[in-house]
Tab-separated table of C-alpha atoms and ligand atoms in Angstrom:
chain	number	residue	atom	x	y	z
A	294	MET	CA	11.967	42.134	-48.408
A	295	LYS	CA	8.616	40.346	-48.841
A	296	LYS	CA	5.802	42.303	-47.195
A	297	ILE	CA	3.687	40.525	-44.610
A	298	ILE	CA	-0.046	41.008	-44.006
A	299	ILE	CA	-1.386	39.475	-40.814
A	300	GLY	CA	-5.078	39.143	-39.997
A	301	ASN	CA	-5.704	39.194	-36.248
A	302	TRP	CA	-9.185	37.766	-35.811
A	303	LYS	CA	-9.176	38.384	-32.041
A	304	LEU	CA	-12.079	36.777	-30.111
A	305	ASN	CA	-14.275	36.099	-33.140
A	306	LEU	CA	-15.460	33.081	-35.168
A	307	ASP	CA	-15.923	29.458	-34.157
A	308	HIS	CA	-13.846	26.868	-36.013
A	309	LEU	CA	-16.457	26.332	-38.744
A	310	GLU	CA	-16.752	30.058	-39.415
A	311	ALA	CA	-12.965	30.280	-39.387
A	312	ILE	CA	-12.674	27.593	-42.079
A	313	GLN	CA	-15.237	29.464	-44.202
A	314	LEU	CA	-13.332	32.719	-43.918
A	315	LEU	CA	-10.004	31.038	-44.705
A	316	GLN	CA	-11.559	29.482	-47.827
A	317	LYS	CA	-13.106	32.782	-48.915
A	318	ILE	CA	-9.782	34.557	-48.539
A	319	ASN	CA	-7.877	31.825	-50.324
A	320	TYR	CA	-10.394	31.691	-53.166
A	321	SER	CA	-9.903	35.379	-53.966
A	322	LEU	CA	-6.129	35.366	-53.649
A	323	PRO	CA	-4.324	35.632	-57.002
A	324	GLU	CA	-1.303	33.335	-57.293
A	325	SER	CA	1.029	36.231	-58.074
A	326	ILE	CA	0.189	37.645	-54.663
A	327	GLU	CA	0.699	34.402	-52.792
A	328	ASP	CA	4.236	34.168	-54.092
A	329	ASN	CA	5.183	37.747	-53.265
A	330	ILE	CA	3.407	38.594	-50.036
A	331	GLU	CA	3.391	36.561	-46.847
A	332	ILE	CA	-0.180	36.139	-45.656
A	333	VAL	CA	-0.759	35.098	-42.069
A	334	LEU	CA	-4.027	34.489	-40.235
A	335	SER	CA	-4.308	34.575	-36.481
A	336	PRO	CA	-7.468	32.766	-35.306
A	337	SER	CA	-8.546	31.692	-31.823
A	338	PHE	CA	-6.784	28.642	-30.396
A	339	THR	CA	-9.930	26.550	-30.984
A	340	SER	CA	-9.684	27.090	-34.751
A	341	ILE	CA	-5.985	26.459	-35.234
A	342	ARG	CA	-6.185	22.682	-35.715
A	343	SER	CA	-9.031	22.950	-38.254
A	344	LEU	CA	-7.309	25.656	-40.275
A	345	GLN	CA	-3.996	23.837	-40.174
A	346	THR	CA	-5.678	20.708	-41.575
A	347	VAL	CA	-7.206	22.665	-44.471
A	348	ILE	CA	-3.955	24.507	-45.177
A	349	SER	CA	-1.847	21.367	-45.254
A	350	SER	CA	-4.301	19.146	-47.162
A	351	ASP	CA	-5.023	21.824	-49.800
A	352	LYS	CA	-1.378	22.998	-49.810
A	353	LEU	CA	-2.361	26.636	-49.249
A	354	LYS	CA	0.354	29.231	-48.930
A	355	ILE	CA	-1.410	31.022	-46.081
A	356	LYS	CA	0.390	30.728	-42.748
A	357	LEU	CA	-0.956	30.593	-39.223
A	358	SER	CA	-0.242	32.562	-36.092
A	359	SER	CA	-1.583	32.185	-32.575
A	360	GLN	CA	-2.822	35.248	-30.701
A	361	ASN	CA	-0.984	34.381	-27.511
A	362	VAL	CA	1.281	31.802	-25.882
A	363	SER	CA	2.111	30.813	-22.332
A	364	GLN	CA	5.205	32.199	-20.701
A	365	TYR	CA	5.723	28.689	-19.271
A	366	SER	CA	6.955	25.574	-21.065
A	367	SER	CA	4.888	22.973	-19.194
A	368	GLY	CA	3.553	22.089	-15.764
A	369	ALA	CA	0.730	23.039	-13.418
A	370	TYR	CA	-0.550	26.107	-15.302
A	371	THR	CA	-4.238	25.431	-15.897
A	372	GLY	CA	-5.583	26.983	-19.056
A	373	GLU	CA	-2.212	27.779	-20.608
A	374	ILE	CA	-0.983	26.752	-24.072
A	375	SER	CA	2.733	26.283	-24.649
A	376	ALA	CA	4.938	27.247	-27.571
A	377	ALA	CA	5.851	23.582	-28.094
A	378	GLN	CA	2.146	22.633	-28.350
A	379	LEU	CA	1.663	25.359	-30.969
A	380	LYS	CA	4.727	24.249	-32.886
A	381	LYS	CA	3.232	20.755	-33.187
A	382	LEU	CA	0.262	22.397	-34.955
A	383	GLU	CA	2.690	23.875	-37.492
A	384	ILE	CA	2.108	27.375	-36.221
A	385	GLU	CA	4.802	29.645	-37.679
A	386	TYR	CA	4.011	32.880	-35.852
A	387	ALA	CA	2.585	34.058	-32.527
A	388	ILE	CA	1.390	37.502	-31.490
A	389	VAL	CA	2.878	38.644	-28.176
A	390	GLY	CA	2.549	41.842	-26.215
A	391	HIS	CA	-0.629	42.978	-27.941
A	392	SER	CA	-1.959	46.050	-26.126
A	393	GLU	CA	-5.233	44.242	-25.408
A	394	ARG	CA	-3.249	41.623	-23.464
A	395	ARG	CA	-1.088	44.244	-21.791
A	396	THR	CA	-3.974	46.429	-20.659
A	397	LEU	CA	-6.866	43.973	-20.140
A	398	PHE	CA	-4.867	40.988	-18.844
A	399	ASN	CA	-2.072	42.818	-17.029
A	400	GLU	CA	0.746	41.429	-19.148
A	401	VAL	CA	3.780	43.361	-18.041
A	402	ASP	CA	7.016	43.670	-20.025
A	403	SER	CA	8.740	40.823	-18.170
A	404	VAL	CA	5.891	38.425	-19.026
A	405	VAL	CA	5.982	39.539	-22.657
A	406	ASN	CA	9.737	38.965	-22.639
A	407	ASP	CA	9.326	35.429	-21.226
A	408	LYS	CA	6.790	34.684	-23.957
A	409	VAL	CA	9.121	35.971	-26.681
A	410	ASN	CA	11.864	33.708	-25.336
A	411	ARG	CA	9.588	30.637	-25.151
A	412	LEU	CA	8.577	31.217	-28.791
A	413	ILE	CA	12.145	31.527	-29.948
A	414	ASP	CA	13.068	28.351	-28.047
A	415	SER	CA	10.332	26.570	-30.031
A	416	ASP	CA	11.282	28.150	-33.348
A	417	ILE	CA	8.073	30.193	-33.681
A	418	VAL	CA	8.407	33.742	-34.995
A	419	PRO	CA	7.215	36.316	-32.441
A	420	ILE	CA	5.013	39.125	-33.737
A	421	PHE	CA	6.071	41.514	-31.005
A	422	CYS	CA	3.567	44.347	-30.488
A	423	PHE	CA	4.290	47.654	-28.849
A	424	GLY	CA	2.789	51.138	-28.882
A	425	GLU	CA	1.790	54.074	-26.771
A	426	SER	CA	-1.529	55.199	-25.298
A	427	ILE	CA	-3.117	58.510	-26.180
A	428	ASP	CA	-1.819	60.005	-22.909
A	429	GLU	CA	1.788	59.120	-23.717
A	430	ARG	CA	1.396	60.539	-27.202
A	431	LYS	CA	-0.147	63.791	-25.969
A	432	SER	CA	2.464	64.264	-23.265
A	433	GLY	CA	5.262	63.772	-25.794
A	434	THR	CA	6.831	60.866	-23.870
A	435	TYR	CA	5.869	58.212	-26.410
A	436	LEU	CA	9.307	57.565	-27.879
A	437	ASN	CA	10.808	56.933	-24.428
A	438	PHE	CA	7.873	54.730	-23.538
A	439	ILE	CA	8.309	52.722	-26.729
A	440	GLU	CA	12.069	52.419	-26.238
A	441	ASN	CA	11.442	50.916	-22.819
A	442	GLN	CA	8.905	48.432	-24.223
A	443	ILE	CA	11.453	47.329	-26.835
A	444	ASP	CA	14.353	47.084	-24.361
A	445	GLU	CA	12.346	45.093	-21.809
A	446	GLY	CA	10.274	42.985	-24.190
A	447	LEU	CA	13.178	41.863	-26.364
A	448	LYS	CA	15.689	41.360	-23.588
A	449	GLY	CA	18.155	38.479	-23.710
A	450	LEU	CA	17.653	37.489	-27.342
A	451	ARG	CA	20.702	36.057	-29.071
A	452	LYS	CA	21.592	36.383	-32.722
A	453	ASP	CA	22.205	32.669	-33.194
A	454	LYS	CA	18.653	31.933	-31.971
A	455	VAL	CA	16.626	34.721	-33.599
A	456	ASN	CA	15.990	33.552	-37.140
A	457	LYS	CA	13.077	35.856	-37.770
A	458	LEU	CA	11.193	38.517	-35.871
A	459	VAL	CA	8.222	40.756	-36.634
A	460	VAL	CA	8.051	44.031	-34.738
A	461	ALA	CA	4.584	45.614	-34.862
A	462	TYR	CA	3.882	49.238	-33.990
A	463	GLU	CA	0.306	49.392	-32.768
A	464	PRO	CA	-0.530	52.727	-31.147
A	465	ILE	CA	-3.349	52.001	-28.694
A	466	TRP	CA	-5.305	55.073	-29.793
A	467	ALA	CA	-5.481	53.708	-33.355
A	468	ILE	CA	-6.702	50.201	-32.502
A	469	GLY	CA	-10.348	49.592	-33.324
A	470	THR	CA	-11.034	53.315	-33.356
A	471	GLY	CA	-10.986	54.024	-37.068
A	472	GLU	CA	-8.339	56.639	-36.312
A	473	VAL	CA	-5.326	55.466	-38.278
A	474	ALA	CA	-1.888	56.871	-37.447
A	475	SER	CA	-0.571	59.217	-40.117
A	476	LEU	CA	2.243	57.958	-42.303
A	477	GLU	CA	4.411	60.595	-40.635
A	478	ASN	CA	3.628	59.106	-37.172
A	479	ILE	CA	4.344	55.593	-38.413
A	480	VAL	CA	7.607	56.487	-40.135
A	481	GLU	CA	8.849	58.416	-37.095
A	482	VAL	CA	8.245	55.517	-34.718
A	483	LEU	CA	9.398	52.694	-36.991
A	484	ASP	CA	12.552	54.595	-37.866
A	485	TYR	CA	13.246	55.213	-34.184
A	486	VAL	CA	12.631	51.554	-33.317
A	487	LYS	CA	14.767	50.311	-36.200
A	488	ASN	CA	17.668	52.358	-34.894
A	489	ILE	CA	17.235	50.876	-31.399
A	490	ILE	CA	17.037	47.337	-32.730
A	491	LYS	CA	20.051	47.807	-35.006
A	492	LYS	CA	22.165	48.129	-31.871
A	493	LYS	CA	20.822	44.936	-30.276
A	494	PRO	CA	22.984	41.813	-30.234
A	495	PHE	CA	20.292	39.818	-32.048
A	496	PHE	CA	20.000	42.278	-34.940
A	497	ASN	CA	19.868	40.622	-38.318
A	498	ASP	CA	19.459	42.801	-41.364
A	499	ASP	CA	17.306	40.530	-43.509
A	500	ASN	CA	15.006	38.841	-41.098
A	501	ILE	CA	13.346	41.499	-38.990
A	502	LYS	CA	10.153	42.991	-40.342
A	503	PHE	CA	8.808	46.316	-39.056
A	504	ILE	CA	5.064	46.590	-39.496
A	505	TYR	CA	2.093	48.760	-38.502
A	506	GLY	CA	-1.324	47.940	-37.028
A	507	GLY	CA	-4.285	50.096	-36.015
A	508	SER	CA	-7.408	50.709	-38.132
A	509	VAL	CA	-5.749	49.512	-41.343
A	510	SER	CA	-8.445	49.387	-44.032
A	511	PRO	CA	-8.751	49.395	-47.822
A	512	ASN	CA	-8.912	53.229	-47.598
A	513	ASN	CA	-5.484	53.721	-46.074
A	514	ALA	CA	-3.605	50.502	-46.945
A	515	GLU	CA	-2.000	51.767	-50.128
A	516	ASP	CA	-0.199	54.684	-48.480
A	517	ILE	CA	0.916	52.692	-45.459
A	518	LEU	CA	1.968	49.487	-47.168
A	519	ASN	CA	3.929	51.074	-49.981
A	520	SER	CA	6.088	53.151	-47.707
A	521	LYS	CA	9.656	51.849	-47.826
A	522	ILE	CA	9.971	51.659	-44.067
A	523	VAL	CA	6.774	49.629	-43.514
A	524	ASP	CA	7.215	45.901	-44.135
A	525	GLY	CA	3.573	45.008	-43.620
A	526	ALA	CA	0.408	45.354	-41.576
A	527	LEU	CA	-1.343	43.759	-38.633
A	528	VAL	CA	-5.035	44.020	-39.456
A	529	GLY	CA	-7.837	43.565	-36.920
A	530	GLY	CA	-11.433	44.404	-37.841
A	531	ALA	CA	-10.912	44.513	-41.616
A	532	SER	CA	-9.406	40.996	-41.616
A	533	LEU	CA	-12.790	39.538	-40.631
A	534	ASP	CA	-14.201	40.603	-43.995
A	535	ALA	CA	-12.636	38.582	-46.828
A	536	SER	CA	-13.114	41.253	-49.483
A	537	LYS	CA	-11.662	44.051	-47.307
A	538	PHE	CA	-8.718	41.866	-46.321
A	539	ILE	CA	-8.023	40.987	-49.960
A	540	GLU	CA	-8.246	44.670	-50.933
A	541	ILE	CA	-5.635	45.459	-48.298
A	542	ILE	CA	-3.364	42.707	-49.640
A	543	LYS	CA	-3.846	43.922	-53.204
A	544	ALA	CA	-2.837	47.447	-52.156
A	545	VAL	CA	0.773	46.256	-51.944
A	546	GLU	CA	2.622	47.227	-55.117
A	547	LEU	CA	4.512	44.188	-56.351
B	623	13P	P1	-7.990	47.149	-35.859
B	623	13P	O1	-7.440	46.904	-37.248
B	623	13P	O2	-9.374	46.611	-35.678
B	623	13P	O3	-7.811	48.560	-35.443
B	623	13P	O4	-7.076	46.261	-34.865
B	623	13P	C1	-5.709	46.376	-34.929
B	623	13P	C2	-5.105	45.313	-34.113
B	623	13P	O5	-5.205	45.334	-32.898
B	623	13P	C3	-4.391	44.238	-34.795
B	623	13P	O6	-3.686	43.445	-33.904
């Protein structure tokens, strides 16, 4: 399965800075890599149109993701952006259930689930994030907690509708802290989650990627990305630096 490396730029860069970073990344990307690794950038909504124009006019192989989507399709929801609007911008992916949205914007599992369903209705691949806090890890309840996030967040999906799905383990204690999860931690959780998802009615062997995010950097990328169970990475801070992001991509053994 092709590995996927996603850069989550979070609340950074205006659209001009975003174009510059896209061009820097693209410039340093060897062709052999482009054909063998899926590279996805997730900018702010305000940059999507500009990046999409550059990508389509220069025929770049880099793909785009949004960082969020509305749980509603249309109507009186001021400030919301729908999956259909994103699809028109040729967005292929959307991050949902990121812990920053869950904890800072009170997105509960049912809202995350609605968002996943709206994305699938619009043929956008959800990058579904889940992961425990430090308290859940320390108390030893993290696997149950994660199982519940998976059950609730991916409820009601049907095999005939789910073409592709990315499932991203992002332990909250590893996000933006520099404290990366050990490979043992990652393998334990992804293996556990894979076994849960295998029993779901939407399970499809080829099209679900299981990835890791949380302080991924050039220092730890090689170990994480070349593990058989890890299909890719969701990179925050290091994706804002073109050379670090490229180093992470190059860490994948082709
Ligand atoms: P960092 O790579 O900055 O820890 O962020 C991870 C993340 O939240 C990606 O979505």
